[in-house]
Coordinates of C-alpha atoms and ligand atoms in Angstrom, one line a residue:
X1 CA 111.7 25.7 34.5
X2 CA 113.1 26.3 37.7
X3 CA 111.0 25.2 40.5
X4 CA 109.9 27.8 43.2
X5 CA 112.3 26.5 46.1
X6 CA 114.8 26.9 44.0
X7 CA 113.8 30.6 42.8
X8 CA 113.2 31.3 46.7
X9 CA 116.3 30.3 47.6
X10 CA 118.5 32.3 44.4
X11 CA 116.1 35.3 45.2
X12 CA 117.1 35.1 49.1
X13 CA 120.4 34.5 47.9
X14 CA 121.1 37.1 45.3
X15 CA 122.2 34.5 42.8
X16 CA 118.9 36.0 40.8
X17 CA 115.9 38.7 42.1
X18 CA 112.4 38.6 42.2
X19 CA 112.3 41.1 38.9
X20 CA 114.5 39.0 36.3
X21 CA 112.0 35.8 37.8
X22 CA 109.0 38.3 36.7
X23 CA 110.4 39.1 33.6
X24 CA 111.0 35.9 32.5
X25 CA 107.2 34.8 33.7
X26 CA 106.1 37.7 31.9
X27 CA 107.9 37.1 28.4
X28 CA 106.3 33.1 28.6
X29 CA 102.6 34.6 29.5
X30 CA 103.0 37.2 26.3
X31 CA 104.5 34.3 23.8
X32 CA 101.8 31.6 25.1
X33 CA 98.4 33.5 26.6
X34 CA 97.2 34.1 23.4
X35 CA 96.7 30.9 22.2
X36 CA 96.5 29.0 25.8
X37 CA 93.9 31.6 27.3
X38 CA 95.4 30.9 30.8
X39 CA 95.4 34.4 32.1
X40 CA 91.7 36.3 32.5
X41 CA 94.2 39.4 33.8
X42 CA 98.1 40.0 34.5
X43 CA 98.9 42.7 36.6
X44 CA 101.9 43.6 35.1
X45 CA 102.5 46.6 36.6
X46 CA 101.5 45.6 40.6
X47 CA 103.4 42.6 39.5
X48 CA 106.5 44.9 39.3
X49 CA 105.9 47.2 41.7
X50 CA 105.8 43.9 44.0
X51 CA 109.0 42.5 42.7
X52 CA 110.9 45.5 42.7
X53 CA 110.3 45.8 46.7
X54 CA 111.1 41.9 47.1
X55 CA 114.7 42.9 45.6
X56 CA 114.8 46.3 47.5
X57 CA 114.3 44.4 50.9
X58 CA 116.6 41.7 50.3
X59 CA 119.6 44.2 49.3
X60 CA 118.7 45.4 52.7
X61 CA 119.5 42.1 54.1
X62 CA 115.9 41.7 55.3
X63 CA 114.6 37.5 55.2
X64 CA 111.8 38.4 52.6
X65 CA 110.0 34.9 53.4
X66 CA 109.9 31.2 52.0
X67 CA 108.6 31.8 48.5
X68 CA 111.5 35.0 48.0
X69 CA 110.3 36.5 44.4
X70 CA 107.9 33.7 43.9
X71 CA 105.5 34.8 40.9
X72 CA 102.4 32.6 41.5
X73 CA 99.4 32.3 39.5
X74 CA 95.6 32.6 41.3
X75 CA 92.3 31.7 40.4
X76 CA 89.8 34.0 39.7
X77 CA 87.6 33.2 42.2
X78 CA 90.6 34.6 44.9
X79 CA 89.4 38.0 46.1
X80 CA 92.6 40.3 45.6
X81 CA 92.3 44.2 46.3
X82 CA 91.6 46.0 43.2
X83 CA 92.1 43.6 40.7
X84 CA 89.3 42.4 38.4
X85 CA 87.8 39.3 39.8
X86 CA 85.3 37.2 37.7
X87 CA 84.9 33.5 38.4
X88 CA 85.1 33.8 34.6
X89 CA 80.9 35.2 34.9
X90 CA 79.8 38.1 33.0
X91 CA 77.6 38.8 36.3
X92 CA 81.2 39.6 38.4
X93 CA 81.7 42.6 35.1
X94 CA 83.9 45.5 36.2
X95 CA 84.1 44.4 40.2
X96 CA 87.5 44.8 41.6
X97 CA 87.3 43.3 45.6
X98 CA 88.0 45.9 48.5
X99 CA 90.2 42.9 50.2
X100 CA 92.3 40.2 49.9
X101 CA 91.6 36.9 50.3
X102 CA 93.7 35.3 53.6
X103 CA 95.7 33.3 51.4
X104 CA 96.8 36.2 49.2
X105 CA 97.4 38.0 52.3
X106 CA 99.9 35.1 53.5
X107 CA 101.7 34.2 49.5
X108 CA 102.3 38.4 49.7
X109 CA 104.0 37.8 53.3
X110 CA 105.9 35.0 52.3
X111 CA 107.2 37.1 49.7
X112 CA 105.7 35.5 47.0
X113 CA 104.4 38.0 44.2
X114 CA 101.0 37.6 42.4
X115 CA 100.8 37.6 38.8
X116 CA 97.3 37.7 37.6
X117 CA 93.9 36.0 37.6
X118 CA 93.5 32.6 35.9
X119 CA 90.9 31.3 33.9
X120 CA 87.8 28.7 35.3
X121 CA 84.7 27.2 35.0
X122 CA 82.0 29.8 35.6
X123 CA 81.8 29.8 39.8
X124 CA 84.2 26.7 39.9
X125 CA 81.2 24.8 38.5
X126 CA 82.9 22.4 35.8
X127 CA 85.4 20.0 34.7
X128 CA 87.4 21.5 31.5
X129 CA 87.3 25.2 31.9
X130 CA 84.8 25.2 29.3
X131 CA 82.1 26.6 31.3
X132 CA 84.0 29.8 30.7
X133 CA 82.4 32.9 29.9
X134 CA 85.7 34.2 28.4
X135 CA 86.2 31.0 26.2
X136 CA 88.6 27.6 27.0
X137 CA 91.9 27.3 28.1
X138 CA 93.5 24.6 26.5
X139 CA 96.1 22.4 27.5
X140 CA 100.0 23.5 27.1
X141 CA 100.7 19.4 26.6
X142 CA 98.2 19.4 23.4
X143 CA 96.5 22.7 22.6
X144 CA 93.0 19.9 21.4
X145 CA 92.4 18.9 24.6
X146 CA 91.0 20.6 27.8
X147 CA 93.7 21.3 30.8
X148 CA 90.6 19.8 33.0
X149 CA 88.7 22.3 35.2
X150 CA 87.7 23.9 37.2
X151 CA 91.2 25.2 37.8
X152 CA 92.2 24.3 34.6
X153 CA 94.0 28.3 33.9
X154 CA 95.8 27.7 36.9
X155 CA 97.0 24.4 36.3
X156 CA 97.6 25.3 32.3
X157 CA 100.0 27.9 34.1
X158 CA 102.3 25.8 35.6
X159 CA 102.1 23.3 32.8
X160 CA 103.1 25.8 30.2
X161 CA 105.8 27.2 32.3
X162 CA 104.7 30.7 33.0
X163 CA 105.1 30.0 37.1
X164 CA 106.4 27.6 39.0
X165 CA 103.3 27.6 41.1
X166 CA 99.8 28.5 41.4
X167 CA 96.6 28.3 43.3
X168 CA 93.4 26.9 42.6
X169 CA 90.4 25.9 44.8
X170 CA 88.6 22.1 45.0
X171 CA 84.8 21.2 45.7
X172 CA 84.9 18.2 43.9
X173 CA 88.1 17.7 42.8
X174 CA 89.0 21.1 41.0
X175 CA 92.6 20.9 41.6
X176 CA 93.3 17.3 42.1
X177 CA 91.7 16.6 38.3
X178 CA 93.8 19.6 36.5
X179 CA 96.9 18.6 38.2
X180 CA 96.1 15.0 36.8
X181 CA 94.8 16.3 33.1
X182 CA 98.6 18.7 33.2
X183 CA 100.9 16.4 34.9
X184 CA 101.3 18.5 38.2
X185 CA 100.9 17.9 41.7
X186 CA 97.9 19.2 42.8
X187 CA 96.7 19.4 46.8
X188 CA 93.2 19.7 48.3
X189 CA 93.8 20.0 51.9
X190 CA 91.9 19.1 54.7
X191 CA 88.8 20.8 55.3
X192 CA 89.5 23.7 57.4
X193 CA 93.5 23.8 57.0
X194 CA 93.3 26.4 54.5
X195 CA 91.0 30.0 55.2
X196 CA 88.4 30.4 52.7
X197 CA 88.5 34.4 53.2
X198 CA 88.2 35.7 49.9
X199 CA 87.6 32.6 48.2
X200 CA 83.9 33.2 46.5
X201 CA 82.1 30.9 47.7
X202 CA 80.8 28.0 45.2
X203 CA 80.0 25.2 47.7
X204 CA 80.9 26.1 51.5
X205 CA 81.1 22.9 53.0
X206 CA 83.2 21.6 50.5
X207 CA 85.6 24.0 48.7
X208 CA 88.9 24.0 49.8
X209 CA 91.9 26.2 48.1
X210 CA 95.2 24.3 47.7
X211 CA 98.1 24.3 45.4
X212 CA 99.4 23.2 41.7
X213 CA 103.2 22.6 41.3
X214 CA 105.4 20.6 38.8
X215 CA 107.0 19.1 42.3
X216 CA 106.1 18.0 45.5
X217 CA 108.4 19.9 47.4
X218 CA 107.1 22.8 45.5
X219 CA 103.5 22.1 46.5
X220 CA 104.8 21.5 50.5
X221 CA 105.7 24.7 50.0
X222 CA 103.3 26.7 49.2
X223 CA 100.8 24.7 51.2
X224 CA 103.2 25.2 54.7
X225 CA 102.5 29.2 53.7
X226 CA 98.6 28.6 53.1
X227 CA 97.9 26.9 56.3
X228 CA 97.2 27.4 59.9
X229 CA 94.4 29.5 61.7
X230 CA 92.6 32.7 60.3
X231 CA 90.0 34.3 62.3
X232 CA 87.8 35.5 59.8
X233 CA 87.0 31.7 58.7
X234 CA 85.0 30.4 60.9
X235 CA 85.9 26.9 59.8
X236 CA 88.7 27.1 60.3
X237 CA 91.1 24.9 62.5
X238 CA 91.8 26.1 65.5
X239 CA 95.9 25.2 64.9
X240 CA 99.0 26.5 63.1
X241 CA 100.3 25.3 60.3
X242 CA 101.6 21.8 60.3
X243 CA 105.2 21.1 59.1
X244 CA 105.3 19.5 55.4
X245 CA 108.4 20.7 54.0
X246 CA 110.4 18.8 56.7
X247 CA 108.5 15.4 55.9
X248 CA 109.0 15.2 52.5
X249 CA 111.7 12.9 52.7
X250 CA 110.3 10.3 55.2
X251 CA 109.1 7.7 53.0
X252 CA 106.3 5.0 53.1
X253 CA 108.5 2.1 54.9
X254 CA 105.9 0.9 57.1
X255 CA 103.1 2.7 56.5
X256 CA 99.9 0.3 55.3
X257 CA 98.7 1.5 52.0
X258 CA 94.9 0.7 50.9
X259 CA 94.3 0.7 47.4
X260 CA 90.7 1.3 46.8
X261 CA 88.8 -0.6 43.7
X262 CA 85.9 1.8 43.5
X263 CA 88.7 4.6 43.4
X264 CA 90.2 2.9 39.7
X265 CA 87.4 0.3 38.5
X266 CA 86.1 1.5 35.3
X267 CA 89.0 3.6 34.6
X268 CA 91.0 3.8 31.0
X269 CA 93.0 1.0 31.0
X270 CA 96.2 3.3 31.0
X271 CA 95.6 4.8 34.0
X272 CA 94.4 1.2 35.8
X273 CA 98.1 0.4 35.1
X274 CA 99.7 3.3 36.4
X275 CA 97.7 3.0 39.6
X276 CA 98.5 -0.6 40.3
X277 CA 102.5 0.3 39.3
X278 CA 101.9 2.8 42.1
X279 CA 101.1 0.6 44.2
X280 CA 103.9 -1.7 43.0
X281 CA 106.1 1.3 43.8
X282 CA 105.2 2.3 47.0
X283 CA 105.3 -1.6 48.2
X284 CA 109.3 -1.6 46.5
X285 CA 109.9 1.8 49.3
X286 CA 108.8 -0.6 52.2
X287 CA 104.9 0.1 52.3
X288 CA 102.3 -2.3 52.8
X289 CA 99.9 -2.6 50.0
X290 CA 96.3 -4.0 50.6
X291 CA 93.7 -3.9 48.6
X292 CA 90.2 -2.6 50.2
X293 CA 86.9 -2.2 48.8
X294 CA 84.4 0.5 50.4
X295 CA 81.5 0.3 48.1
X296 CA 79.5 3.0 49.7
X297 CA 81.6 5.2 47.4
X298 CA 79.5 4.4 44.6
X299 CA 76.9 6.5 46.1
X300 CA 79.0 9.6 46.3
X301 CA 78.4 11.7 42.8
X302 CA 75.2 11.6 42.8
X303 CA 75.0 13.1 47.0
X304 CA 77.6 15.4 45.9
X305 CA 75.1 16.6 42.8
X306 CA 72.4 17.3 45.4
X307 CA 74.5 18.9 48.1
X308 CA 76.7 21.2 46.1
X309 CA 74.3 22.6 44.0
X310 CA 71.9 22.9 47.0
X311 CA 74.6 25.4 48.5
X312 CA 75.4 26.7 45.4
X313 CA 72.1 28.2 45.0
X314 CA 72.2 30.0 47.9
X315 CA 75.6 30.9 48.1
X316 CA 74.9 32.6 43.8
X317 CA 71.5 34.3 45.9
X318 CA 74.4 37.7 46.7
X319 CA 74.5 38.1 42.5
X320 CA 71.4 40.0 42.3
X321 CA 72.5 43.0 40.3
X322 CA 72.4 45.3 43.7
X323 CA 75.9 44.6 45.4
X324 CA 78.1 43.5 42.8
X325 CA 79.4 44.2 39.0
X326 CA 76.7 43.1 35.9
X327 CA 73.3 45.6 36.3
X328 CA 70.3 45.1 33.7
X329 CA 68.2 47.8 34.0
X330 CA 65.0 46.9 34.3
X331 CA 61.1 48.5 35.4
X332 CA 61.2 47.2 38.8
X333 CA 63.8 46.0 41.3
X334 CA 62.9 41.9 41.1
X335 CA 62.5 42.7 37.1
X336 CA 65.8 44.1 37.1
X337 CA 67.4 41.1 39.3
X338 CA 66.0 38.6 36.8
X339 CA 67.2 40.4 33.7
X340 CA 70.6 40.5 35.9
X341 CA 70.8 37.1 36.4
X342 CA 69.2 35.9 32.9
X343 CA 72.0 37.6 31.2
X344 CA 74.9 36.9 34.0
X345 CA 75.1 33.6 34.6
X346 CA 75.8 31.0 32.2
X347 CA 73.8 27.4 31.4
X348 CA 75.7 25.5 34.1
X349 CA 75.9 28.2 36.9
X350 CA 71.9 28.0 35.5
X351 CA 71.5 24.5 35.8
X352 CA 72.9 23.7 39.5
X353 CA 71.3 26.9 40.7
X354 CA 67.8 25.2 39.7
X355 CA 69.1 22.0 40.6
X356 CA 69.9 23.5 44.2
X357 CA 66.7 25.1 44.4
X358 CA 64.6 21.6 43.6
X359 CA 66.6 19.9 46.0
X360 CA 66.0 22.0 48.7
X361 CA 62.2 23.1 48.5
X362 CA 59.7 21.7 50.6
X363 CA 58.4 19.1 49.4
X364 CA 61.4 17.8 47.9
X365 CA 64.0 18.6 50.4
X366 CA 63.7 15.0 52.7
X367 CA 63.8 12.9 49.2
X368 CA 66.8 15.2 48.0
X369 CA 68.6 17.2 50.4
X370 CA 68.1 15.3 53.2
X371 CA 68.5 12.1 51.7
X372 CA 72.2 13.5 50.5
X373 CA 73.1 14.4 53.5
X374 CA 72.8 10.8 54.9
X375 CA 75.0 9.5 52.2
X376 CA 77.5 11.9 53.4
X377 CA 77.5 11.0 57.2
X378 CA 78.2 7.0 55.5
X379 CA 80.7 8.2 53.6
X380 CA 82.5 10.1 56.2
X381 CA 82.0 7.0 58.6
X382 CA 83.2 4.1 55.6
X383 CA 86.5 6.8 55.2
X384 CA 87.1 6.5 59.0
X385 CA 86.7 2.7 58.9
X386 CA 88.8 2.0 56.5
X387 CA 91.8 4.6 58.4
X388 CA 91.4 2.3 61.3
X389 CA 93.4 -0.2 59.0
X390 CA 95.4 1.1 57.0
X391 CA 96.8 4.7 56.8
X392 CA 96.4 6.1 53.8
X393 CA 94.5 5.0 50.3
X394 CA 95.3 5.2 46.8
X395 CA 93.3 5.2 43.6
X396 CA 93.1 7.1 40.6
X397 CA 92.5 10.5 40.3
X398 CA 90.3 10.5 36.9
X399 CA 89.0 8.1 34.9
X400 CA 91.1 9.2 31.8
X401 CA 93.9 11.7 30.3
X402 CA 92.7 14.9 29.5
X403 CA 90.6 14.9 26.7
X404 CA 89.5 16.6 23.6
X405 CA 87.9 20.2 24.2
X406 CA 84.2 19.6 22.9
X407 CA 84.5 15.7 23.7
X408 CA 82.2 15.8 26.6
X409 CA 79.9 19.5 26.3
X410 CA 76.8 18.2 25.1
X411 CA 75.7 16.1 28.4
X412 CA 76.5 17.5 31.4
X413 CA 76.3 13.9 32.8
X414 CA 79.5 13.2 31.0
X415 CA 81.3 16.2 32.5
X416 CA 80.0 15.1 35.9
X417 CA 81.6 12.1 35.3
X418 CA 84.9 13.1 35.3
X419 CA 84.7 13.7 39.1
X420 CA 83.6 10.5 40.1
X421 CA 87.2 9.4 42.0
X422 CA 87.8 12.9 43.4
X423 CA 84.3 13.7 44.9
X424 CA 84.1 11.2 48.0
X425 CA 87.4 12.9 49.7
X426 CA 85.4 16.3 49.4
X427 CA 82.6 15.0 51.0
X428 CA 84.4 13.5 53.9
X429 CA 86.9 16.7 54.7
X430 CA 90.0 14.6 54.4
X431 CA 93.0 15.8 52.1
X432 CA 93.9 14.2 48.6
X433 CA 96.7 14.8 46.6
X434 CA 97.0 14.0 42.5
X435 CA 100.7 12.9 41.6
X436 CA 102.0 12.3 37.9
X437 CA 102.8 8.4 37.9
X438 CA 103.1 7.1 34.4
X439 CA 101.9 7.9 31.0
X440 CA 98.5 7.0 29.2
X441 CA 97.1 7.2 25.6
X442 CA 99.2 9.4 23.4
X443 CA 101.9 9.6 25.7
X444 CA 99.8 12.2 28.2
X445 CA 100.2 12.2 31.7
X446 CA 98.3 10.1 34.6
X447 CA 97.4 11.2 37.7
X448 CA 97.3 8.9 40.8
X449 CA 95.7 9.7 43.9
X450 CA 96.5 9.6 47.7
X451 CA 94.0 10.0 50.3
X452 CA 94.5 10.2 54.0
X453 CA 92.2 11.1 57.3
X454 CA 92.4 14.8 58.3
X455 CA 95.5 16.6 58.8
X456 CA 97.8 13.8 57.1
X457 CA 99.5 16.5 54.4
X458 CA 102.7 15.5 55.8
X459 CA 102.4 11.5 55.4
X460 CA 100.4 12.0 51.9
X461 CA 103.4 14.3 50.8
X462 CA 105.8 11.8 51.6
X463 CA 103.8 8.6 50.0
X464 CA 104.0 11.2 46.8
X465 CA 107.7 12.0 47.1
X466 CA 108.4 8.5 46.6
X467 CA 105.9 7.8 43.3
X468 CA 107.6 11.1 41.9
X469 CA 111.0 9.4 42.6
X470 CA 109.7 5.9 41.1
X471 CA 108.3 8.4 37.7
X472 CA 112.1 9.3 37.4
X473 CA 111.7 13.2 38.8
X474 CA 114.3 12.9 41.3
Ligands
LIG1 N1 83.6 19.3 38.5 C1 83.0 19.4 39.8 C2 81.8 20.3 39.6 O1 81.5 20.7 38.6 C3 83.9 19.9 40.8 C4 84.2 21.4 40.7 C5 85.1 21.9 41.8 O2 85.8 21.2 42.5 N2 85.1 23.2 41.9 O3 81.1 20.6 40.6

């Protein structure tokens, strides 16, 4: 499939248009969606309205924008005006947002054109897009196993060629771990880069939205369009947009690479390999490879378990049957806000709302909470440490290659698992990106990771430029 700087640049061209690249996204969503379940809802027809003006302007010789005719895939936890919006949760029925989230607002101006809503864990809450009210997507490499979560329908989009591109959002390592399970490149910036406007909140001090491509030009890309300032997030960096695109190409010579044991120990032996050939490749481009151990990393999942749930339950507190979609009628207003949310939400979205809850009451909220928090403020210090010597880090992105759907469903301590590499980063605010190095059991893909301090994009897209080129992607 063609990747999205080269559709931008035959759309802005005239070699092809932004309809004939909808078409052709349209026909692989209709032969695959069916068994795949990637797509919650494609708007065919604002879809083609969209495209139709793309081509319209550029015959008019207007510059349309960097992603010219782009069709991109979003999550359905992106507010977009008047289309069905669900974080795949029966309690979101029938509500179609009055806005658009910033970052839809920015693809539309770059002239990308949205597609539909993809499939997720219920609230972003998951690993394997099983948590989904509306049933698993499964992955386009091998229709057994789970695409990963909680972006899996996004990342399953790009995987199974229906766009080139797509977006998805990360709390804990919801894009990086679908990019790794699919064999894409997959972005969580640094906190703050991207505006969370329109993004429904899961986890506010930790979700980020960032990209899926199958290249990391591709993912440059779209991120260069994401980025810079918005107003209406009040987290949100004070800057423009850095320049990625223009750095893809600048190597690792020089850089000092640290490559992180509690980032790969325990890991399938498969992906152990490809992480040390990583590291073996990025030494060959003229990188210095150390190895560094920061073991207050081990106490990360189990903060992160205290901290995003905590927000998470009061974040879910706006899903009271008053304001938004899912009403069960009931005597009394708090009856009818229980039944609401008894029927709305599923066991997961359940579980971390009590969870939350625990954590934060009184008597509990020292031991818990608080207690969280502390290992947060280490882990945020250890992270800036360990940038004093070396400037970026590498490590795996998940313990295994996507697995079999069902395989980890009975304990949620298994699923929670699956998260343990790709948590710290969130907790810090510093970007990660998950690059396809290598190949693990039954020839499915492996996912390294590259961490850096904030606002390194450009240097973390580079250091991934040169594994794709090692993989043989060119
Ligand atoms: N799997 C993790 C969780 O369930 C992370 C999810 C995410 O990044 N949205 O919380």
């Amino acid at each position: 499939m063609k990747s999205a700087t080269q559709i931008a640049a035959d759309v802005r061209s005239g070699t092809s248009s932004a309809t004939a690249e909808l078409e052709r996204t349209l026909t692989v969503i209709e032969q695959r969606n069916a068994e795949l379940n990637v797509f919650l809802y494609v708007d065919v027809e604002g879809a083609r309205a969209a495209a139709a003006q793309i081509d319209a302007r550029v015959a008019r010789g207007e510059d349309v924008g960097p992603l010219a005719g782009v069709p991109i895939a979003l999550k359905d936890n992106l507010c977009q005006v008047g289309v069905p919006t669900t974080c795949s949760s029966k309690i979101l029925d029938g509500w179609r947002p009055p806005y658009n989230a910033t970052v839809i607002e920015r693809l539309l101006d770059a002239g990308a054109v949205a597609v539909g809503k993809t499939n997720l864990d219920e609230f972003a809450m998951g690993s394997s897009t099983e948590n989904s009210a509306f049933g698993p997507t499964r992955n386009p490499l091998d229709p057994s196993r789970v695409p990963g979560g909680s972006s899996g329908g996004s990342a399953a989009a790009v995987a199974a060629d229906m766009t080139a591109v797509s977006l998805g959002s990360d709390t804990g390592g919801s894009i990086r771990q679908p990019a790794a399970l699919c064999g894409l490149v997959g972005v969580k910036p640094t906190y703050g880069l991207v505006s969370r406007y329109g993004l429904i909140a899961f986890a506010s001090s930790l979700d980020q939205i960032g990209p899926f491509a199958k290249t990391v030009a591709d993912a440059a890309l779209v991120l260069e369009v994401l980025a810079g300032h918005d107003a209406r997030d009040s987290t949100s960096l004070p800057e423009p947009a850095p320049r990625l695109v223009a750095h893809v190409n600048d190597g690792v010579a020089g850089r000092r690479i640290g490559l992180v044991r509690e980032l790969f120990d325990g890991a399938d032996e498969s992906v152990v390999a490809s992480v040390r050939a990583a590291a073996d490749a990025l030494r060959a481009a003229g990188a210095e490879v150390v190895e560094v151990s920061i073991p207050e990393l081990a106490l990360t999942l189990s903060a992160y378990y205290l901290i995003a749930p905590a927000e998470a339950s009061s974040n879910l507190a706006r899903f009271d049957g008053v304001r938004y979609g899912l009403r069960v009628s009931a005597e009394d207003v708090t009856a009818m806000m229980e039944a609401t949310r008894t029927a709305g939400f599923g066991a997961e979205v359940k579980r971390r709302i009590m969870l939350g809850t625990y954590a934060l009451s009184a008597g509990y909220y020292d031991a818990y909470y608080g207690q969280a928090l502390k290992v947060r403020t280490l882990t945020i210090d250890a992270f800036a440490r360990a940038y004093q010597r070396v400037d970026l880090l590498l490590g795996a992105t998940t313990p295994s290659v996507a697995f079999a759907l069902g395989a980890k469903t009975a304990d949620p301590m298994t699923m929670y698992l699956n998260d343990v590499f790709t948590i710290p980063t969130n907790l810090a605010g510093d970007p990660a990106l998950s690059v396809p190095f290598g190949t693990g059991e039954a020839g499915l893909p492996v996912g390294v990771q590259l961490l850096g301090p904030g606002r390194s994009e450009a240097r973390l897209f580079a250091a991934a430029r040169v594994l794709e080129i090692a993989d043989g992607r060119p």
